[in-house]
Short mmCIF file of C-alpha atoms and ligand atoms in Angstrom, two decimals:
data_model
loop_
_atom_site.label_atom_id
_atom_site.label_comp_id
_atom_site.label_asym_id
_atom_site.label_seq_id
_atom_site.Cartn_x
_atom_site.Cartn_y
_atom_site.Cartn_z
CA UNK A 1 -38.15 59.48 -2.75
CA UNK A 2 -39.83 61.02 -5.78
CA UNK A 3 -40.59 59.23 -8.90
CA UNK A 4 -38.02 60.57 -10.87
CA UNK A 5 -35.22 59.75 -8.39
CA UNK A 6 -36.33 56.38 -7.91
CA UNK A 7 -36.24 55.86 -12.08
CA UNK A 8 -32.50 57.23 -11.80
CA UNK A 9 -31.66 55.04 -9.17
CA UNK A 10 -32.88 52.07 -10.97
CA UNK A 11 -30.98 53.07 -14.14
CA UNK A 12 -27.69 52.95 -12.34
CA UNK A 13 -28.81 49.45 -10.93
CA UNK A 14 -29.62 47.91 -14.25
CA UNK A 15 -26.40 49.17 -15.73
CA UNK A 16 -24.70 47.52 -13.19
CA UNK A 17 -26.76 44.01 -13.56
CA UNK A 18 -24.39 40.72 -13.50
CA UNK A 19 -25.46 37.31 -13.97
CA UNK A 20 -23.05 34.01 -14.06
CA UNK A 21 -25.75 31.68 -15.58
CA UNK A 22 -29.22 31.29 -16.64
CA UNK A 23 -30.76 30.99 -13.18
CA UNK A 24 -29.34 34.57 -12.18
CA UNK A 25 -30.35 35.96 -15.20
CA UNK A 26 -33.91 35.06 -14.88
CA UNK A 27 -33.97 36.24 -11.11
CA UNK A 28 -32.92 39.58 -12.48
CA UNK A 29 -35.73 39.46 -15.20
CA UNK A 30 -38.13 38.79 -12.33
CA UNK A 31 -36.83 41.55 -9.97
CA UNK A 32 -37.21 44.38 -12.53
CA UNK A 33 -39.41 43.38 -15.64
CA UNK A 34 -41.90 40.95 -14.40
CA UNK A 35 -45.50 41.95 -13.58
CA UNK A 36 -44.56 42.65 -10.08
CA UNK A 37 -41.16 43.92 -10.88
CA UNK A 38 -39.58 46.86 -9.80
CA UNK A 39 -39.97 48.88 -13.14
CA UNK A 40 -43.57 47.43 -13.88
CA UNK A 41 -44.58 49.03 -10.69
CA UNK A 42 -43.14 52.34 -11.71
CA UNK A 43 -45.34 52.33 -14.84
CA UNK A 44 -48.40 51.73 -12.57
CA UNK A 45 -47.26 54.64 -10.53
CA UNK A 46 -46.80 57.08 -13.69
CA UNK A 47 -50.69 56.91 -14.05
CA UNK A 48 -50.86 59.18 -11.08
CA UNK A 49 -48.27 61.55 -12.13
CA UNK A 50 -49.64 65.18 -12.92
CA UNK A 51 -49.97 65.81 -16.55
CA UNK A 52 -46.98 68.53 -16.68
CA UNK A 53 -44.51 66.17 -15.49
CA UNK A 54 -45.65 63.09 -17.72
CA UNK A 55 -43.74 63.98 -21.09
CA UNK A 56 -40.12 64.07 -19.03
CA UNK A 57 -40.68 60.92 -16.79
CA UNK A 58 -42.34 59.05 -19.33
CA UNK A 59 -39.11 59.28 -21.88
CA UNK A 60 -37.05 58.24 -18.51
CA UNK A 61 -39.42 55.38 -17.76
CA UNK A 62 -39.21 54.24 -21.34
CA UNK A 63 -35.39 54.39 -21.39
CA UNK A 64 -35.11 52.40 -18.19
CA UNK A 65 -37.13 49.59 -19.47
CA UNK A 66 -35.48 49.58 -22.89
CA UNK A 67 -32.22 49.47 -21.02
CA UNK A 68 -32.99 46.94 -18.66
CA UNK A 69 -34.32 44.60 -21.61
CA UNK A 70 -31.53 45.46 -23.67
CA UNK A 71 -29.07 44.41 -20.99
CA UNK A 72 -30.81 41.03 -20.05
CA UNK A 73 -31.04 40.19 -23.63
CA UNK A 74 -27.28 40.83 -23.88
CA UNK A 75 -26.52 38.70 -21.23
CA UNK A 76 -28.43 35.79 -22.27
CA UNK A 77 -26.70 35.78 -25.62
CA UNK A 78 -23.45 35.59 -23.78
CA UNK A 79 -24.69 33.04 -21.71
CA UNK A 80 -25.88 30.72 -24.42
CA UNK A 81 -22.97 31.52 -26.60
CA UNK A 82 -20.45 29.92 -23.64
CA UNK A 83 -22.68 27.11 -23.46
CA UNK A 84 -22.34 26.27 -27.08
CA UNK A 85 -18.46 26.98 -26.85
CA UNK A 86 -18.49 24.49 -24.03
CA UNK A 87 -20.45 21.90 -25.95
CA UNK A 88 -18.53 22.16 -29.03
CA UNK A 89 -15.14 21.64 -27.42
CA UNK A 90 -16.53 18.54 -25.71
CA UNK A 91 -15.41 19.37 -22.41
CA UNK A 92 -16.90 17.39 -19.91
CA UNK A 93 -16.17 19.66 -16.51
CA UNK A 94 -18.28 17.19 -14.61
CA UNK A 95 -16.10 14.18 -15.18
CA UNK A 96 -13.85 12.94 -12.47
CA UNK A 97 -10.29 13.17 -13.17
CA UNK A 98 -7.96 10.22 -13.79
CA UNK A 99 -6.88 8.72 -10.78
CA UNK A 100 -2.90 9.53 -10.13
CA UNK A 101 -0.73 6.19 -10.45
CA UNK A 102 0.68 5.82 -7.15
CA UNK A 103 3.62 3.51 -6.42
CA UNK A 104 3.60 1.04 -3.81
CA UNK A 105 5.77 0.43 -0.85
CA UNK A 106 8.43 -2.49 -1.11
CA UNK A 107 6.88 -5.30 1.16
CA UNK A 108 10.55 -5.68 2.38
CA UNK A 109 10.17 -1.91 3.57
CA UNK A 110 6.58 -2.60 5.25
CA UNK A 111 7.98 -5.34 7.09
CA UNK A 112 11.46 -3.49 8.23
CA UNK A 113 8.97 -0.59 9.34
CA UNK A 114 6.89 -3.06 11.31
CA UNK A 115 9.59 -4.28 13.22
CA UNK A 116 11.09 -1.04 13.90
CA UNK A 117 7.81 0.38 14.92
CA UNK A 118 7.24 -2.35 17.20
CA UNK A 119 10.67 -2.34 18.93
CA UNK A 120 10.45 1.47 19.29
CA UNK A 121 7.39 1.02 21.50
CA UNK A 122 9.80 -0.41 24.32
CA UNK A 123 12.42 2.20 23.69
CA UNK A 124 14.67 1.03 20.79
CA UNK A 125 16.11 3.36 18.28
CA UNK A 126 17.50 2.75 14.81
CA UNK A 127 21.33 2.89 14.16
CA UNK A 128 22.98 2.46 10.81
CA UNK A 129 26.37 1.74 9.42
CA UNK A 130 28.17 1.06 6.47
CA UNK A 131 27.65 -1.68 3.99
CA UNK A 132 31.33 -1.81 3.01
CA UNK A 133 33.12 -2.54 6.07
CA UNK A 134 36.45 -4.05 7.78
CA UNK A 135 37.21 -7.18 9.27
CA UNK A 136 37.62 -5.77 12.78
CA UNK A 137 33.86 -4.61 13.01
CA UNK A 138 32.10 -7.58 11.33
CA UNK A 139 34.33 -10.40 12.77
CA UNK A 140 37.07 -9.43 14.93
CA UNK A 141 35.51 -7.55 17.92
CA UNK A 142 32.76 -9.83 17.79
CA UNK A 143 34.69 -12.53 19.32
CA UNK A 144 35.24 -14.87 15.82
CA UNK A 145 38.42 -16.61 16.09
CA UNK A 146 40.65 -15.89 13.43
CA UNK A 147 40.01 -19.25 11.53
CA UNK A 148 36.40 -19.24 11.94
CA UNK A 149 34.47 -20.65 8.77
CA UNK A 150 32.21 -17.47 8.60
CA UNK A 151 35.29 -15.32 7.31
CA UNK A 152 35.82 -17.99 4.47
CA UNK A 153 35.61 -16.54 0.97
CA UNK A 154 32.37 -18.81 0.60
CA UNK A 155 30.63 -16.86 2.86
CA UNK A 156 32.26 -13.22 2.67
CA UNK A 157 32.54 -10.99 -0.26
CA UNK A 158 35.91 -9.75 0.25
CA UNK A 159 37.07 -6.46 -1.71
CA UNK A 160 40.26 -6.16 -3.61
CA UNK A 161 42.25 -3.21 -2.99
CA UNK A 162 43.78 -3.34 -6.34
CA UNK A 163 43.09 -5.17 -9.48
CA UNK A 164 45.39 -8.44 -9.36
CA UNK A 165 45.15 -8.97 -5.89
CA UNK A 166 44.46 -12.47 -5.18
CA UNK A 167 44.79 -12.48 -1.32
CA UNK A 168 41.78 -11.27 0.78
CA UNK A 169 41.81 -7.89 1.98
CA UNK A 170 40.37 -6.95 5.20
CA UNK A 171 37.70 -4.73 3.20
CA UNK A 172 34.54 -6.56 2.93
CA UNK A 173 30.76 -6.49 2.23
CA UNK A 174 29.25 -6.90 5.69
CA UNK A 175 27.72 -10.39 6.14
CA UNK A 176 25.44 -9.32 9.18
CA UNK A 177 24.26 -5.92 10.62
CA UNK A 178 26.03 -6.94 13.88
CA UNK A 179 29.05 -4.77 12.54
CA UNK A 180 26.60 -1.65 13.54
CA UNK A 181 26.20 -3.04 16.97
CA UNK A 182 29.93 -2.83 17.40
CA UNK A 183 30.17 0.65 15.92
CA UNK A 184 27.56 2.07 18.29
CA UNK A 185 29.21 0.09 21.29
CA UNK A 186 32.53 1.96 20.73
CA UNK A 187 30.96 5.17 20.32
CA UNK A 188 28.30 5.23 22.76
CA UNK A 189 28.14 4.76 26.61
CA UNK A 190 25.28 2.45 28.09
CA UNK A 191 22.66 2.36 28.65
CA UNK A 192 22.40 1.29 24.88
CA UNK A 193 19.24 0.15 23.12
CA UNK A 194 19.20 0.19 19.36
CA UNK A 195 17.80 -1.57 16.33
CA UNK A 196 20.25 -2.11 13.26
CA UNK A 197 18.08 -2.52 10.24
CA UNK A 198 20.44 -2.87 6.66
CA UNK A 199 21.35 -4.99 3.60
CA UNK A 200 23.89 -7.70 4.37
CA UNK A 201 25.69 -9.79 1.80
CA UNK A 202 26.86 -13.53 1.64
CA UNK A 203 28.69 -15.18 -1.07
CA UNK A 204 25.73 -17.84 -1.84
CA UNK A 205 24.26 -19.01 -5.27
CA UNK A 206 21.06 -17.23 -5.97
CA UNK A 207 17.95 -19.60 -6.01
CA UNK A 208 14.38 -19.49 -4.57
CA UNK A 209 15.67 -20.17 -1.18
CA UNK A 210 19.18 -18.00 -1.00
CA UNK A 211 20.61 -14.94 -2.35
CA UNK A 212 23.63 -13.23 -2.23
CA UNK A 213 22.10 -10.31 -0.49
CA UNK A 214 19.34 -9.86 1.88
CA UNK A 215 18.30 -7.85 4.67
CA UNK A 216 18.30 -7.96 8.18
CA UNK A 217 17.37 -6.13 11.54
CA UNK A 218 19.47 -6.77 14.59
CA UNK A 219 18.85 -5.46 17.88
CA UNK A 220 21.14 -4.58 21.02
CA UNK A 221 20.42 -3.65 24.64
CA UNK A 222 23.25 -3.18 27.31
CA UNK A 223 22.51 -2.08 30.77
CA UNK A 224 23.13 -3.02 34.05
CA UNK A 225 21.41 -6.19 35.08
CA UNK A 226 19.99 -7.16 31.80
CA UNK A 227 19.08 -10.85 32.13
CA UNK A 228 17.91 -13.77 29.70
CA UNK A 229 14.41 -13.43 30.93
CA UNK A 230 14.57 -9.40 29.60
CA UNK A 231 15.42 -10.94 26.29
CA UNK A 232 12.79 -13.42 26.31
CA UNK A 233 10.39 -11.14 27.43
CA UNK A 234 10.96 -8.69 24.59
CA UNK A 235 10.75 -11.24 21.93
CA UNK A 236 7.49 -12.53 23.06
CA UNK A 237 6.23 -9.19 22.94
CA UNK A 238 7.51 -8.90 19.33
CA UNK A 239 6.31 -12.37 18.14
CA UNK A 240 2.84 -11.31 19.50
CA UNK A 241 2.69 -7.98 18.09
CA UNK A 242 3.85 -9.22 14.65
CA UNK A 243 2.13 -12.49 14.46
CA UNK A 244 -1.04 -12.06 16.50
CA UNK A 245 -1.75 -12.24 20.30
CA UNK A 246 -1.96 -16.33 20.09
CA UNK A 247 1.60 -16.77 19.02
CA UNK A 248 3.94 -18.69 21.27
CA UNK A 249 7.67 -18.81 21.39
CA UNK A 250 10.32 -21.16 21.70
CA UNK A 251 14.12 -21.11 22.31
CA UNK A 252 16.25 -23.49 21.36
CA UNK A 253 20.00 -23.68 22.59
CA UNK A 254 22.51 -22.52 19.77
CA UNK A 255 25.91 -21.00 19.11
CA UNK A 256 26.87 -17.52 17.76
CA UNK A 257 30.52 -16.38 18.58
CA UNK A 258 29.20 -13.12 20.05
CA UNK A 259 26.66 -14.17 22.39
CA UNK A 260 26.82 -16.65 25.54
CA UNK A 261 24.40 -18.17 25.93
CA UNK A 262 23.10 -18.36 22.28
CA UNK A 263 19.46 -19.41 21.21
CA UNK A 264 17.26 -19.57 18.16
CA UNK A 265 13.98 -18.61 18.49
CA UNK A 266 10.89 -20.46 16.94
CA UNK A 267 7.23 -19.03 16.80
CA UNK A 268 4.34 -21.39 16.60
CA UNK A 269 3.47 -21.71 13.01
CA UNK A 270 1.24 -18.97 12.14
CA UNK A 271 -0.12 -20.70 9.08
CA UNK A 272 -1.60 -23.96 10.76
CA UNK A 273 -1.79 -22.30 14.39
CA UNK A 274 0.98 -24.91 15.64
CA UNK A 275 -1.23 -28.05 14.51
CA UNK A 276 1.58 -29.09 11.84
CA UNK A 277 1.51 -28.32 8.23
CA UNK A 278 3.53 -28.64 4.89
CA UNK A 279 5.00 -25.19 5.69
CA UNK A 280 6.58 -26.26 9.44
CA UNK A 281 7.03 -29.29 7.94
CA UNK A 282 4.76 -30.94 10.34
CA UNK A 283 6.52 -29.74 13.78
CA UNK A 284 4.34 -26.81 14.38
CA UNK A 285 7.09 -24.46 14.84
CA UNK A 286 8.92 -22.13 12.28
CA UNK A 287 12.41 -20.70 13.03
CA UNK A 288 12.60 -16.81 12.85
CA UNK A 289 15.73 -15.47 14.63
CA UNK A 290 19.10 -16.03 16.61
CA UNK A 291 19.66 -14.32 19.95
CA UNK A 292 21.77 -14.33 23.04
CA UNK A 293 23.61 -12.54 25.89
CA UNK A 294 26.40 -10.50 24.48
CA UNK A 295 29.63 -12.33 25.10
CA UNK A 296 31.75 -10.48 27.74
CA UNK A 297 34.65 -10.67 25.31
CA UNK A 298 32.68 -8.33 23.12
CA UNK A 299 31.47 -5.72 25.49
CA UNK A 300 35.49 -5.68 26.52
CA UNK A 301 36.56 -5.46 22.75
CA UNK A 302 34.27 -2.57 22.58
CA UNK A 303 35.26 -0.91 25.93
CA UNK A 304 32.51 -1.68 27.97
CA UNK A 305 33.06 -2.86 31.32
CA UNK A 306 31.46 -6.51 31.46
CA UNK A 307 31.60 -6.65 35.34
CA UNK A 308 29.16 -3.82 35.36
CA UNK A 309 27.24 -4.13 32.22
CA UNK A 310 25.52 -7.01 30.51
CA UNK A 311 23.57 -6.83 27.51
CA UNK A 312 21.37 -8.81 24.95
CA UNK A 313 21.33 -9.21 21.17
CA UNK A 314 19.19 -10.77 18.52
CA UNK A 315 19.17 -10.87 14.73
CA UNK A 316 16.49 -11.81 12.14
CA UNK A 317 16.27 -11.99 8.39
CA UNK A 318 13.62 -9.32 7.07
CA UNK A 319 12.92 -11.66 4.03
CA UNK A 320 11.97 -14.62 6.49
CA UNK A 321 9.83 -12.56 8.24
CA UNK A 322 8.01 -11.33 4.93
CA UNK A 323 7.74 -14.65 3.88
CA UNK A 324 5.81 -15.72 6.99
CA UNK A 325 3.63 -12.72 6.60
CA UNK A 326 2.81 -12.74 3.08
CA UNK A 327 3.72 -16.33 1.93
CA UNK A 328 6.32 -15.37 -0.84
CA UNK A 329 7.61 -18.77 -1.82
CA UNK A 330 10.56 -17.37 -4.12
CA UNK A 331 13.00 -15.13 -2.54
CA UNK A 332 14.23 -13.62 -5.99
CA UNK A 333 10.77 -11.80 -6.38
CA UNK A 334 11.98 -9.30 -3.83
CA UNK A 335 14.89 -7.95 -5.95
CA UNK A 336 13.26 -8.27 -9.19
CA UNK A 337 10.97 -5.09 -9.28
CA UNK A 338 8.20 -6.77 -11.01
CA UNK A 339 5.55 -4.66 -10.90
CA UNK A 340 2.91 -7.34 -11.06
CA UNK A 341 4.30 -8.68 -7.83
CA UNK A 342 4.88 -5.21 -5.92
CA UNK A 343 1.25 -4.10 -6.98
CA UNK A 344 -0.16 -6.95 -4.74
CA UNK A 345 1.24 -4.71 -1.62
CA UNK A 346 -0.63 -1.89 -2.92
CA UNK A 347 -3.24 -2.10 0.28
CA UNK A 348 -0.88 -2.88 2.80
N1 LIG B 401 24.31 -12.07 13.38
C1 LIG B 401 23.61 -13.23 13.45
C2 LIG B 401 23.35 -13.61 12.15
O1 LIG B 401 23.52 -12.89 11.26
C3 LIG B 401 22.15 -13.06 14.01
C4 LIG B 401 22.21 -12.65 15.47
C5 LIG B 401 22.53 -11.29 15.94
C6 LIG B 401 22.47 -13.80 16.25
C7 LIG B 401 22.57 -11.21 17.60
C8 LIG B 401 22.40 -13.69 17.92
C9 LIG B 401 22.61 -12.25 18.43
O2 LIG B 401 23.10 -14.66 11.72
#
């Protein structure tokens, strides 16, 4: 390329120069104007140009150098100005942003989800039902005799249909989530394998150890040939998953109207490992749930043939499990929403 064309080409490049910061600007200066820069090189070559061309080319070359220097100075000023502006505004773009204040999950939600997760691994799905229920689903279909004390006003919150009615009505707040089991049994055909988590209500004075509402997770499995051994195996699996592989279980005979036989399950105390401590009152065992084989009367009341099908059921208090896991001494903490308490579960 002739010298003149190269000068014109560089002129176009110089007009187009852009630099975002001081480093880029310095790179441009070196490229064009340093000792070995492209423009400086042209000046060296200029010496060999025939005299008659020197005048015109010389002017062009000078123009190119001025333009390059002018453009670089202009950009330098812009960069310095923007830096000053930034310094003046005291904006620190290198500072890490304030952390976003995240909420924490409630300990009862954590425990309920863990229980659901453990049972979902052996095929249980979740079923839900209403908290305001009728007598039939909470007691009647579950083989409670009409005069059973659980129906008593002391335990159950009855809902008065009209203000002024003194007599208990059959609308009530469910006192256990077994009511969801009756709903599932009447609406689904076996095999049934459900977990029923939810809030339940009992007419109790509020103290560190009792509350008028708490939470349960109940389970129900109905199929052909379900035996007590199946129940025991499922509960042993649950206890080990929830409290650690060294956990042992113990079943004690008990009574529930809706199961026969019935049992209460203890686990080896997870605080002293079964040696005996203040928490387990020196026994080495702590009670965690009630269970049993579904009473044939219940199956029949829900339209399931008790000669073909059998099943097991179990029910546990979420607060109880949470106490064992997190050692919460006062039950009221679970419903007071004190952030100093809730924040302690941040990393769970
Ligand atoms: N419904 C019982 C309760 O609330 C618990 C339970 C459920 C017991 C299923 C046995 C079988 O105490």
